[in-house]
Amino acid sequence: LPDQVLSAQDVEQALLAWGRLLRAHAAMTRTFNAELQAAHGLTVSDIEVLKVLVAEPDGIRRVDLAARVRLTPSGITRLLEGLQRAELVCKAQCPGDARVSYAVITDAGRETLREAEAGFFAALARLFGERYAPAELERLVELLARLPGGGEGLDELCHTEGAAGDSGEAPSGRMPSRITPR
Amino acid sequence: LPDQVLSAQDVEQALLAWGRLLRAHAAMTRTFNAELQAAHGLTVSDIEVLKVLVAEPDGIRRVDLAARVRLTPSGITRLLEGLQRAELVCKAQCPGDARVSYAVITDAGRETLREAEAGFFAALARLFGERYAPAELERLVELLARLPGGGEGLDELCHTEGAAGDSGEAPSGRMPSRITPR
DNA sequence: TAAGATTGACCGCTCAATCTTA
DNA sequence: TAAGATTGAGCGGTCAATCTTA
């Protein structure tokens, strides 16, 4: 019994959850990015990265950092470019392996993060606090943790076309009908 | 609920929820975008837009469409450019007001959406179905609905500058002007 | 004056290709 | 060969400015 039957209600609920996740993310990231940018010249992703870096005082390999915040290696390079230009982060080499380089937060980075966190974390706590009782928030955290992206690595990103009987896709030979070069 | 004192635990839990939301969004959109792009030349946002358009057979004002999917007006223009080039969507003018133009899904758009939905919705239902019992999923939907982005308009996006921003939304019953306001 | 739509400049991020070192 | 990091090209999206019409 490889695949299960998907009832219309299953699809309906999944679709609802997905839509709400998308819209919540869009609304919240836009708001917070605007606030953070205006107040400290940072983005939401910058904060996420700096948060990882303060917890790793000896630095962290860029590829591992990428996995933690769900960016690609090139995405991390680009993001760190900005933080390095702002002197919030610096590079360090690995003595034993010249291929790897570490990202290390600077004192200025720690200070800037501390300042930015004050307002940002308060806004976040207020936003959630206004909407959820403590037990509800705990429940939300637990439920969200089951979604992809919850682990440490990014293995789960490599997602194979699973279940048999997947409609819309002939298994052999059929080239994906690419609609337009966008 | 006026303002309350923010305990360290409040902040902690809010931060956890925020982080999980960010990572779940990053992981899932990347996966689904890759699948949709390969199979049908579409993106997650394209699907969201087409879904709105099939439910509005007479078309919808671009500004209202933007609010629905949480994009800015220019974002909608850009996204529709692609869909129009692929002939999945076409433009229509409002007879009573030459400023507004409507986005209308084409037959090809309906067909492509139908094809793409088959696999995409199944993948979505499978993803959620593997992780949640029906009651849990229902709970997740309800909890997510309380976050910003849950309403119909984008009033909550317009966010005034200043330290203590009010993130309270007023979903309110502002009727989106349907066709021919006259 | 204001509302709707678009454009130009730019940012964040991805993929594919490349370079370097193991 | 493979792993880590970067680069070039390009997409998806934002903001600010502009154009047109009410």
mmCIF file of C-alpha atoms (C1' of nucleotides) in Angstrom:
data_model
loop_
_atom_site.group_PDB
_atom_site.id
_atom_site.type_symbol
_atom_site.label_atom_id
_atom_site.label_comp_id
_atom_site.label_asym_id
_atom_site.label_seq_id
_atom_site.Cartn_x
_atom_site.Cartn_y
_atom_site.Cartn_z
ATOM 1 C CA LEU A 1 0.000 0.000 0.000
ATOM 2 C CA PRO A 2 2.415 2.683 -1.078
ATOM 3 C CA ASP A 3 0.179 5.653 -1.492
ATOM 4 C CA GLN A 4 -2.885 6.697 0.344
ATOM 5 C CA VAL A 5 -6.044 8.030 -1.074
ATOM 6 C CA LEU A 6 -6.237 11.763 -0.907
ATOM 7 C CA SER A 7 -9.665 12.944 -0.019
ATOM 8 C CA ALA A 8 -10.921 16.250 -1.276
ATOM 9 C CA GLN A 9 -10.872 17.513 2.277
ATOM 10 C CA ASP A 10 -7.235 16.601 2.720
ATOM 11 C CA VAL A 11 -6.369 18.632 -0.315
ATOM 12 C CA GLU A 12 -8.597 21.458 0.798
ATOM 13 C CA GLN A 13 -6.998 21.767 4.210
ATOM 14 C CA ALA A 14 -3.478 21.426 2.879
ATOM 15 C CA LEU A 15 -4.201 24.140 0.366
ATOM 16 C CA LEU A 16 -5.520 26.402 3.072
ATOM 17 C CA ALA A 17 -2.502 25.867 5.274
ATOM 18 C CA TRP A 18 -0.162 26.499 2.363
ATOM 19 C CA GLY A 19 -1.929 29.677 1.338
ATOM 20 C CA ARG A 20 -1.899 31.074 4.840
ATOM 21 C CA LEU A 21 1.751 30.219 5.254
ATOM 22 C CA LEU A 22 2.603 32.004 2.013
ATOM 23 C CA ARG A 23 0.641 35.122 2.868
ATOM 24 C CA ALA A 24 1.815 35.334 6.433
ATOM 25 C CA HIS A 25 5.384 35.073 5.267
ATOM 26 C CA ALA A 26 4.901 37.691 2.587
ATOM 27 C CA ALA A 27 3.212 40.164 4.886
ATOM 28 C CA MET A 28 5.553 39.724 7.811
ATOM 29 C CA THR A 29 8.846 39.702 5.940
ATOM 30 C CA ARG A 30 7.904 42.823 4.043
ATOM 31 C CA THR A 31 6.988 44.669 7.210
ATOM 32 C CA PHE A 32 10.016 43.562 9.160
ATOM 33 C CA ASN A 33 12.424 44.106 6.313
ATOM 34 C CA ALA A 34 11.220 47.667 5.999
ATOM 35 C CA GLU A 35 11.584 48.312 9.714
ATOM 36 C CA LEU A 36 14.974 46.683 10.002
ATOM 37 C CA GLN A 37 16.271 48.358 6.897
ATOM 38 C CA ALA A 38 15.226 51.788 8.071
ATOM 39 C CA ALA A 39 16.468 51.377 11.603
ATOM 40 C CA HIS A 40 19.676 49.405 11.171
ATOM 41 C CA GLY A 41 20.296 48.754 7.504
ATOM 42 C CA LEU A 42 19.661 45.064 7.958
ATOM 43 C CA THR A 43 17.289 42.512 6.496
ATOM 44 C CA VAL A 44 15.451 39.637 8.083
ATOM 45 C CA SER A 45 17.982 37.250 6.590
ATOM 46 C CA ASP A 46 20.859 39.303 7.950
ATOM 47 C CA ILE A 47 19.412 38.926 11.416
ATOM 48 C CA GLU A 48 19.009 35.192 10.999
ATOM 49 C CA VAL A 49 22.615 34.870 9.931
ATOM 50 C CA LEU A 50 23.954 37.075 12.687
ATOM 51 C CA LYS A 51 21.941 35.094 15.203
ATOM 52 C CA VAL A 52 23.675 31.921 14.088
ATOM 53 C CA LEU A 53 27.058 33.604 14.187
ATOM 54 C CA VAL A 54 26.792 34.945 17.735
ATOM 55 C CA ALA A 55 26.137 31.398 18.868
ATOM 56 C CA GLU A 56 29.323 30.260 17.112
ATOM 57 C CA PRO A 57 32.044 32.486 18.507
ATOM 58 C CA ASP A 58 34.765 30.543 16.705
ATOM 59 C CA GLY A 59 33.033 31.000 13.414
ATOM 60 C CA ILE A 60 31.242 28.565 11.167
ATOM 61 C CA ARG A 61 31.917 27.152 7.745
ATOM 62 C CA ARG A 62 30.005 29.024 5.122
ATOM 63 C CA VAL A 63 28.443 25.880 3.742
ATOM 64 C CA ASP A 64 27.156 24.951 7.189
ATOM 65 C CA LEU A 65 25.854 28.438 7.703
ATOM 66 C CA ALA A 66 23.988 28.147 4.427
ATOM 67 C CA ALA A 67 22.297 24.961 5.559
ATOM 68 C CA ARG A 68 21.274 26.501 8.856
ATOM 69 C CA VAL A 69 19.439 29.425 7.348
ATOM 70 C CA ARG A 70 18.210 27.582 4.270
ATOM 71 C CA LEU A 71 20.197 29.458 1.711
ATOM 72 C CA THR A 72 22.349 28.095 -1.073
ATOM 73 C CA PRO A 73 26.118 28.493 -0.853
ATOM 74 C CA SER A 74 26.037 31.312 -3.355
ATOM 75 C CA GLY A 75 23.238 32.959 -1.463
ATOM 76 C CA ILE A 76 25.413 32.943 1.633
ATOM 77 C CA THR A 77 28.330 34.398 -0.263
ATOM 78 C CA ARG A 78 26.143 37.230 -1.464
ATOM 79 C CA LEU A 79 24.618 37.898 1.913
ATOM 80 C CA LEU A 80 27.962 37.831 3.710
ATOM 81 C CA GLU A 81 29.365 40.237 1.138
ATOM 82 C CA GLY A 82 27.056 42.854 2.496
ATOM 83 C CA LEU A 83 27.761 42.064 6.136
ATOM 84 C CA GLN A 84 31.493 42.095 5.478
ATOM 85 C CA ARG A 85 31.275 45.415 3.714
ATOM 86 C CA ALA A 86 29.505 46.730 6.793
ATOM 87 C CA GLU A 87 32.239 45.157 8.936
ATOM 88 C CA LEU A 88 29.723 43.144 10.894
ATOM 89 C CA VAL A 89 31.284 39.870 9.813
ATOM 90 C CA CYS A 90 34.782 38.884 8.791
ATOM 91 C CA LYS A 91 36.378 35.918 7.110
ATOM 92 C CA ALA A 92 38.761 33.415 8.640
ATOM 93 C CA GLN A 93 40.611 30.562 7.026
ATOM 94 C CA CYS A 94 40.694 27.029 8.227
ATOM 95 C CA PRO A 95 44.304 26.177 9.057
ATOM 96 C CA GLY A 96 43.946 22.546 8.059
ATOM 97 C CA ASP A 97 42.010 22.979 4.824
ATOM 98 C CA ALA A 98 42.549 25.919 2.536
ATOM 99 C CA ARG A 99 39.271 25.339 0.734
ATOM 100 C CA VAL A 100 37.035 26.265 3.602
ATOM 101 C CA SER A 101 36.588 29.697 5.010
ATOM 102 C CA TYR A 102 34.742 30.597 8.148
ATOM 103 C CA ALA A 103 32.353 33.408 8.792
ATOM 104 C CA VAL A 104 33.030 35.128 12.085
ATOM 105 C CA ILE A 105 30.989 37.868 13.661
ATOM 106 C CA THR A 106 32.870 40.994 14.670
ATOM 107 C CA ASP A 107 32.411 43.083 17.781
ATOM 108 C CA ALA A 108 30.590 45.628 15.686
ATOM 109 C CA GLY A 109 28.396 42.827 14.424
ATOM 110 C CA ARG A 110 27.564 41.728 17.933
ATOM 111 C CA GLU A 111 26.750 45.266 18.898
ATOM 112 C CA THR A 112 24.595 45.933 15.862
ATOM 113 C CA LEU A 113 22.751 42.679 16.328
ATOM 114 C CA ARG A 114 22.127 43.507 19.967
ATOM 115 C CA GLU A 115 20.662 46.868 19.008
ATOM 116 C CA ALA A 116 18.554 45.478 16.190
ATOM 117 C CA GLU A 117 17.315 42.552 18.235
ATOM 118 C CA ALA A 118 15.942 44.816 20.910
ATOM 119 C CA GLY A 119 13.315 46.334 18.673
ATOM 120 C CA PHE A 120 12.863 43.410 16.377
ATOM 121 C CA PHE A 121 12.370 40.772 19.014
ATOM 122 C CA ALA A 122 9.951 43.005 20.865
ATOM 123 C CA ALA A 123 7.939 43.561 17.710
ATOM 124 C CA LEU A 124 7.922 39.837 17.087
ATOM 125 C CA ALA A 125 6.861 39.007 20.625
ATOM 126 C CA ARG A 126 4.150 41.633 20.443
ATOM 127 C CA LEU A 127 2.891 40.350 17.136
ATOM 128 C CA PHE A 128 2.597 36.793 18.386
ATOM 129 C CA GLY A 129 1.563 37.807 21.884
ATOM 130 C CA GLU A 130 -1.386 39.746 20.566
ATOM 131 C CA ARG A 131 -2.617 36.757 18.636
ATOM 132 C CA TYR A 132 -1.923 33.712 20.756
ATOM 133 C CA ALA A 133 -2.166 32.596 24.315
ATOM 134 C CA PRO A 134 1.070 31.004 25.527
ATOM 135 C CA ALA A 135 -0.242 27.484 25.086
ATOM 136 C CA GLU A 136 -1.462 28.267 21.587
ATOM 137 C CA LEU A 137 1.885 29.690 20.627
ATOM 138 C CA GLU A 138 3.613 26.626 21.931
ATOM 139 C CA ARG A 139 1.272 24.518 19.858
ATOM 140 C CA LEU A 140 1.993 26.590 16.773
ATOM 141 C CA VAL A 141 5.712 26.152 17.247
ATOM 142 C CA GLU A 142 5.339 22.423 17.573
ATOM 143 C CA LEU A 143 3.173 22.149 14.482
ATOM 144 C CA LEU A 144 5.455 24.321 12.356
ATOM 145 C CA ALA A 145 8.437 22.264 13.431
ATOM 146 C CA ARG A 146 7.091 19.280 11.525
ATOM 147 C CA LEU A 147 7.241 21.030 8.185
ATOM 148 C CA PRO A 148 10.276 20.799 5.906
ATOM 149 C CA GLY A 149 13.073 23.092 6.947
ATOM 150 C CA GLY A 150 12.843 22.047 10.559
ATOM 151 C CA GLY A 151 16.057 20.032 10.721
ATOM 152 C CA GLU A 152 19.628 21.192 10.833
ATOM 153 C CA GLY A 153 20.842 20.305 7.361
ATOM 154 C CA LEU A 154 19.280 20.786 3.977
ATOM 155 C CA ASP A 155 18.997 17.185 2.960
ATOM 156 C CA GLU A 156 15.274 17.366 2.934
ATOM 157 C CA LEU A 157 15.438 19.971 0.232
ATOM 158 C CA CYS A 158 16.383 17.306 -2.235
ATOM 159 C CA HIS A 159 12.912 16.066 -2.740
ATOM 160 C CA THR A 160 12.257 13.276 -5.165
ATOM 161 C CA GLU A 161 9.107 12.891 -7.131
ATOM 162 C CA GLY A 162 7.675 10.311 -4.789
ATOM 163 C CA ALA A 163 4.387 8.485 -4.809
ATOM 164 C CA ALA A 164 3.304 6.316 -7.648
ATOM 165 C CA GLY A 165 0.258 7.320 -9.556
ATOM 166 C CA ASP A 166 1.345 10.885 -9.518
ATOM 167 C CA SER A 167 -1.032 12.456 -11.917
ATOM 168 C CA GLY A 168 0.064 14.723 -14.643
ATOM 169 C CA GLU A 169 3.436 13.200 -15.195
ATOM 170 C CA ALA A 170 4.179 10.348 -17.512
ATOM 171 C CA PRO A 171 7.040 8.483 -15.900
ATOM 172 C CA SER A 172 9.145 7.758 -18.925
ATOM 173 C CA GLY A 173 10.235 9.739 -21.870
ATOM 174 C CA ARG A 174 7.965 12.673 -21.588
ATOM 175 C CA MET A 175 9.887 15.856 -21.627
ATOM 176 C CA PRO A 176 8.589 18.540 -19.322
ATOM 177 C CA SER A 177 6.623 20.893 -21.463
ATOM 178 C CA ARG A 178 8.431 24.046 -20.832
ATOM 179 C CA ILE A 179 6.091 26.837 -21.527
ATOM 180 C CA THR A 180 8.227 29.817 -22.015
ATOM 181 C CA PRO A 181 11.773 30.899 -21.403
ATOM 182 C CA ARG A 182 11.238 33.157 -18.451
ATOM 183 C CA LEU B 1 -5.534 43.320 24.576
ATOM 184 C CA PRO B 2 -3.519 46.414 25.306
ATOM 185 C CA ASP B 3 0.126 45.969 25.903
ATOM 186 C CA GLN B 4 1.467 43.395 28.254
ATOM 187 C CA VAL B 5 4.807 42.825 29.745
ATOM 188 C CA LEU B 6 6.988 40.723 27.526
ATOM 189 C CA SER B 7 8.539 37.892 29.409
ATOM 190 C CA ALA B 8 11.678 36.220 28.190
ATOM 191 C CA GLN B 9 9.617 33.157 27.414
ATOM 192 C CA ASP B 10 7.240 35.133 25.251
ATOM 193 C CA VAL B 11 10.151 36.372 23.211
ATOM 194 C CA GLU B 12 11.667 32.927 23.084
ATOM 195 C CA GLN B 13 8.526 31.286 21.773
ATOM 196 C CA ALA B 14 7.819 34.034 19.280
ATOM 197 C CA LEU B 15 11.344 33.732 17.990
ATOM 198 C CA LEU B 16 10.973 30.009 17.596
ATOM 199 C CA ALA B 17 7.726 30.354 15.703
ATOM 200 C CA TRP B 18 9.211 33.006 13.456
ATOM 201 C CA GLY B 19 12.295 30.954 12.694
ATOM 202 C CA ARG B 20 10.297 27.868 11.856
ATOM 203 C CA LEU B 21 7.976 29.859 9.642
ATOM 204 C CA LEU B 22 10.923 31.335 7.765
ATOM 205 C CA ARG B 23 12.635 28.002 7.238
ATOM 206 C CA ALA B 24 9.510 26.126 6.307
ATOM 207 C CA HIS B 25 8.715 28.772 3.741
ATOM 208 C CA ALA B 26 12.226 28.746 2.328
ATOM 209 C CA ALA B 27 12.410 24.971 2.067
ATOM 210 C CA MET B 28 8.951 24.464 0.635
ATOM 211 C CA THR B 29 8.922 27.276 -1.884
ATOM 212 C CA ARG B 30 12.289 26.221 -3.237
ATOM 213 C CA THR B 31 11.171 22.641 -3.673
ATOM 214 C CA PHE B 32 7.840 23.480 -5.208
ATOM 215 C CA ASN B 33 9.220 26.166 -7.465
ATOM 216 C CA ALA B 34 11.724 23.710 -8.871
ATOM 217 C CA GLU B 35 9.065 21.068 -9.483
ATOM 218 C CA LEU B 36 6.565 23.464 -10.980
ATOM 219 C CA GLN B 37 9.157 25.126 -13.168
ATOM 220 C CA ALA B 38 10.371 21.839 -14.544
ATOM 221 C CA ALA B 39 6.934 20.376 -15.123
ATOM 222 C CA HIS B 40 4.913 23.360 -16.298
ATOM 223 C CA GLY B 41 7.103 26.431 -16.466
ATOM 224 C CA LEU B 42 5.270 28.011 -13.565
ATOM 225 C CA THR B 43 6.182 29.300 -10.131
ATOM 226 C CA VAL B 44 4.390 29.079 -6.829
ATOM 227 C CA SER B 45 3.264 32.677 -7.233
ATOM 228 C CA ASP B 46 1.988 31.984 -10.722
ATOM 229 C CA ILE B 47 -0.203 29.250 -9.297
ATOM 230 C CA GLU B 48 -1.513 31.513 -6.567
ATOM 231 C CA VAL B 49 -2.429 34.140 -9.113
ATOM 232 C CA LEU B 50 -4.044 31.704 -11.506
ATOM 233 C CA LYS B 51 -6.038 30.245 -8.633
ATOM 234 C CA VAL B 52 -7.489 33.662 -7.905
ATOM 235 C CA LEU B 53 -8.220 34.243 -11.564
ATOM 236 C CA VAL B 54 -10.153 31.018 -12.150
ATOM 237 C CA ALA B 55 -12.435 32.034 -9.320
ATOM 238 C CA GLU B 56 -13.056 35.368 -11.047
ATOM 239 C CA PRO B 57 -14.230 34.471 -14.520
ATOM 240 C CA ASP B 58 -15.025 38.091 -15.313
ATOM 241 C CA GLY B 59 -11.534 39.141 -14.403
ATOM 242 C CA ILE B 60 -10.242 41.155 -11.511
ATOM 243 C CA ARG B 61 -8.641 44.537 -11.172
ATOM 244 C CA ARG B 62 -4.902 44.257 -11.004
ATOM 245 C CA VAL B 63 -4.698 46.226 -7.802
ATOM 246 C CA ASP B 64 -7.170 43.884 -6.133
ATOM 247 C CA LEU B 65 -5.301 40.892 -7.429
ATOM 248 C CA ALA B 66 -2.154 42.307 -5.898
ATOM 249 C CA ALA B 67 -3.820 42.602 -2.514
ATOM 250 C CA ARG B 68 -5.110 39.062 -2.680
ATOM 251 C CA VAL B 69 -1.737 37.467 -3.227
ATOM 252 C CA ARG B 70 0.220 39.963 -1.150
ATOM 253 C CA LEU B 71 2.203 41.513 -3.932
ATOM 254 C CA THR B 72 2.707 45.168 -4.729
ATOM 255 C CA PRO B 73 1.080 46.612 -7.845
ATOM 256 C CA SER B 74 4.377 46.563 -9.662
ATOM 257 C CA GLY B 75 4.978 43.020 -8.590
ATOM 258 C CA ILE B 76 1.680 42.040 -10.144
ATOM 259 C CA THR B 77 2.541 43.847 -13.348
ATOM 260 C CA ARG B 78 5.776 41.909 -13.564
ATOM 261 C CA LEU B 79 4.228 38.576 -12.775
ATOM 262 C CA LEU B 80 1.364 39.063 -15.231
ATOM 263 C CA GLU B 81 3.864 40.015 -17.922
ATOM 264 C CA GLY B 82 5.110 36.476 -17.861
ATOM 265 C CA LEU B 83 1.678 34.905 -17.780
ATOM 266 C CA GLN B 84 0.543 37.125 -20.652
ATOM 267 C CA ARG B 85 3.585 36.224 -22.700
ATOM 268 C CA ALA B 86 2.670 32.581 -22.140
ATOM 269 C CA GLU B 87 -0.916 33.437 -23.120
ATOM 270 C CA LEU B 88 -2.288 32.121 -19.858
ATOM 271 C CA VAL B 89 -3.739 35.486 -18.941
ATOM 272 C CA CYS B 90 -4.972 38.416 -20.964
ATOM 273 C CA LYS B 91 -5.833 42.003 -20.284
ATOM 274 C CA ALA B 92 -9.252 43.593 -20.412
ATOM 275 C CA GLN B 93 -10.265 47.196 -19.989
ATOM 276 C CA CYS B 94 -12.912 48.487 -17.714
ATOM 277 C CA PRO B 95 -15.582 50.154 -19.822
ATOM 278 C CA GLY B 96 -16.417 52.730 -17.177
ATOM 279 C CA ASP B 97 -12.916 53.705 -16.103
ATOM 280 C CA ALA B 98 -10.003 53.787 -18.488
ATOM 281 C CA ARG B 99 -7.457 53.741 -15.685
ATOM 282 C CA VAL B 100 -8.177 50.240 -14.535
ATOM 283 C CA SER B 101 -7.387 47.105 -16.417
ATOM 284 C CA TYR B 102 -8.497 43.646 -15.553
ATOM 285 C CA ALA B 103 -6.565 40.431 -15.565
ATOM 286 C CA VAL B 104 -8.520 37.605 -17.131
ATOM 287 C CA ILE B 105 -7.485 33.993 -17.332
ATOM 288 C CA THR B 106 -7.556 32.414 -20.776
ATOM 289 C CA ASP B 107 -8.711 28.940 -21.730
ATOM 290 C CA ALA B 108 -5.084 27.938 -22.044
ATOM 291 C CA GLY B 109 -4.530 29.336 -18.575
ATOM 292 C CA ARG B 110 -7.357 27.301 -17.157
ATOM 293 C CA GLU B 111 -6.023 24.202 -18.815
ATOM 294 C CA THR B 112 -2.458 24.748 -17.685
ATOM 295 C CA LEU B 113 -3.591 25.462 -14.159
ATOM 296 C CA ARG B 114 -5.671 22.303 -14.155
ATOM 297 C CA GLU B 115 -2.679 20.263 -15.234
ATOM 298 C CA ALA B 116 -0.299 21.900 -12.797
ATOM 299 C CA GLU B 117 -2.722 21.691 -9.909
ATOM 300 C CA ALA B 118 -3.058 17.950 -10.289
ATOM 301 C CA GLY B 119 0.514 17.238 -9.323
ATOM 302 C CA PHE B 120 1.037 20.243 -7.126
ATOM 303 C CA PHE B 121 -2.033 19.844 -4.971
ATOM 304 C CA ALA B 122 -1.306 16.154 -4.569
ATOM 305 C CA ALA B 123 2.233 16.915 -3.456
ATOM 306 C CA LEU B 124 0.918 19.503 -1.035
ATOM 307 C CA ALA B 125 -1.703 17.176 0.385
ATOM 308 C CA ARG B 126 0.876 14.446 0.723
ATOM 309 C CA LEU B 127 3.328 16.745 2.455
ATOM 310 C CA PHE B 128 0.783 17.874 5.016
ATOM 311 C CA GLY B 129 -0.929 14.527 5.214
ATOM 312 C CA GLU B 130 2.294 12.798 6.153
ATOM 313 C CA ARG B 131 2.858 15.207 9.006
ATOM 314 C CA TYR B 132 -0.521 15.949 10.511
ATOM 315 C CA ALA B 133 -3.662 14.186 11.505
ATOM 316 C CA PRO B 134 -6.761 15.889 10.119
ATOM 317 C CA ALA B 135 -7.548 17.605 13.396
ATOM 318 C CA GLU B 136 -3.978 18.846 13.723
ATOM 319 C CA LEU B 137 -4.022 20.251 10.252
ATOM 320 C CA GLU B 138 -7.234 22.022 10.955
ATOM 321 C CA ARG B 139 -5.666 23.496 14.056
ATOM 322 C CA LEU B 140 -2.632 24.636 12.088
ATOM 323 C CA VAL B 141 -4.833 26.375 9.563
ATOM 324 C CA GLU B 142 -6.718 28.157 12.277
ATOM 325 C CA LEU B 143 -3.559 29.296 14.019
ATOM 326 C CA LEU B 144 -1.885 30.501 10.840
ATOM 327 C CA ALA B 145 -4.999 32.446 9.937
ATOM 328 C CA ARG B 146 -4.395 34.790 12.836
ATOM 329 C CA LEU B 147 -1.084 36.012 11.503
ATOM 330 C CA PRO B 148 -0.794 39.097 9.304
ATOM 331 C CA GLY B 149 -1.696 38.423 5.717
ATOM 332 C CA GLY B 150 -4.844 36.581 6.673
ATOM 333 C CA GLY B 151 -7.316 39.197 5.529
ATOM 334 C CA GLU B 152 -8.432 40.078 2.054
ATOM 335 C CA GLY B 153 -6.835 43.470 1.521
ATOM 336 C CA LEU B 154 -3.349 44.718 2.137
ATOM 337 C CA ASP B 155 -4.182 47.393 4.630
ATOM 338 C CA GLU B 156 -1.977 45.757 7.165
ATOM 339 C CA LEU B 157 0.919 46.062 4.787
ATOM 340 C CA CYS B 158 0.771 49.803 4.878
ATOM 341 C CA HIS B 159 2.795 50.197 7.927
ATOM 342 C CA THR B 160 3.533 53.551 9.431
ATOM 343 C CA GLU B 161 7.027 54.411 10.413
ATOM 344 C CA GLY B 162 7.835 54.902 14.040
ATOM 345 C CA ALA B 163 8.963 52.738 16.886
ATOM 346 C CA ALA B 164 5.816 51.163 18.210
ATOM 347 C CA GLY B 165 4.040 50.134 15.094
ATOM 348 C CA ASP B 166 0.538 48.869 15.401
ATOM 349 C CA SER B 167 0.427 45.545 13.669
ATOM 350 C CA GLY B 168 -3.220 45.148 14.351
ATOM 351 C CA GLU B 169 -5.135 44.574 11.212
ATOM 352 C CA ALA B 170 -8.520 45.836 10.406
ATOM 353 C CA PRO B 171 -9.903 43.266 8.051
ATOM 354 C CA SER B 172 -13.046 45.300 7.927
ATOM 355 C CA GLY B 173 -15.691 44.998 5.339
ATOM 356 C CA ARG B 174 -14.260 47.238 2.704
ATOM 357 C CA MET B 175 -15.891 45.777 -0.323
ATOM 358 C CA PRO B 176 -13.444 45.202 -3.126
ATOM 359 C CA SER B 177 -15.111 46.993 -5.941
ATOM 360 C CA ARG B 178 -16.337 44.354 -8.253
ATOM 361 C CA ILE B 179 -16.708 44.936 -11.888
ATOM 362 C CA THR B 180 -18.058 48.119 -13.423
ATOM 363 C CA PRO B 181 -18.108 50.510 -10.511
ATOM 364 C CA ARG B 182 -19.740 53.113 -12.738
ATOM 365 C "C1'" DT C 1 -5.671 65.913 -6.501
ATOM 366 C "C1'" DA C 2 -5.856 61.087 -6.349
ATOM 367 C "C1'" DA C 3 -6.107 56.282 -8.210
ATOM 368 C "C1'" DG C 4 -4.488 52.647 -11.235
ATOM 369 C "C1'" DA C 5 -0.855 50.889 -13.917
ATOM 370 C "C1'" DT C 6 3.683 50.799 -15.538
ATOM 371 C "C1'" DT C 7 8.778 51.680 -15.772
ATOM 372 C "C1'" DG C 8 13.684 52.122 -14.091
ATOM 373 C "C1'" DA C 9 16.868 51.089 -10.707
ATOM 374 C "C1'" DC C 10 18.036 47.953 -7.557
ATOM 375 C "C1'" DC C 11 18.159 43.926 -4.117
ATOM 376 C "C1'" DG C 12 17.992 39.027 -2.635
ATOM 377 C "C1'" DC C 13 18.348 34.836 -4.148
ATOM 378 C "C1'" DT C 14 18.972 30.721 -7.397
ATOM 379 C "C1'" DC C 15 21.256 27.920 -10.873
ATOM 380 C "C1'" DA C 16 25.095 26.631 -13.624
ATOM 381 C "C1'" DA C 17 29.771 27.202 -14.430
ATOM 382 C "C1'" DT C 18 34.319 28.022 -12.653
ATOM 383 C "C1'" DC C 19 38.396 28.147 -9.672
ATOM 384 C "C1'" DT C 20 41.093 26.229 -6.046
ATOM 385 C "C1'" DT C 21 42.477 22.847 -2.972
ATOM 386 C "C1'" DA C 22 42.093 17.915 -0.922
ATOM 387 C "C1'" DT D 1 37.402 13.198 -8.417
ATOM 388 C "C1'" DA D 2 35.073 15.774 -5.159
ATOM 389 C "C1'" DA D 3 34.258 19.626 -1.829
ATOM 390 C "C1'" DG D 4 34.040 24.501 -0.693
ATOM 391 C "C1'" DA D 5 33.619 29.026 -2.338
ATOM 392 C "C1'" DT D 6 32.784 32.387 -5.738
ATOM 393 C "C1'" DT D 7 31.137 34.505 -10.164
ATOM 394 C "C1'" DG D 8 27.896 35.542 -14.157
ATOM 395 C "C1'" DA D 9 23.380 35.478 -15.727
ATOM 396 C "C1'" DG D 10 18.847 35.868 -14.681
ATOM 397 C "C1'" DC D 11 14.356 35.811 -12.043
ATOM 398 C "C1'" DG D 12 11.093 37.562 -8.652
ATOM 399 C "C1'" DG D 13 10.141 41.153 -6.048
ATOM 400 C "C1'" DT D 14 10.372 46.157 -3.913
ATOM 401 C "C1'" DC D 15 10.424 51.203 -3.993
ATOM 402 C "C1'" DA D 16 10.210 55.636 -6.087
ATOM 403 C "C1'" DA D 17 8.994 58.105 -10.045
ATOM 404 C "C1'" DT D 18 6.059 58.661 -14.017
ATOM 405 C "C1'" DC D 19 2.062 58.578 -17.113
ATOM 406 C "C1'" DT D 20 -2.814 58.584 -17.806
ATOM 407 C "C1'" DT D 21 -7.371 59.146 -16.525
ATOM 408 C "C1'" DA D 22 -11.100 60.397 -12.984
#
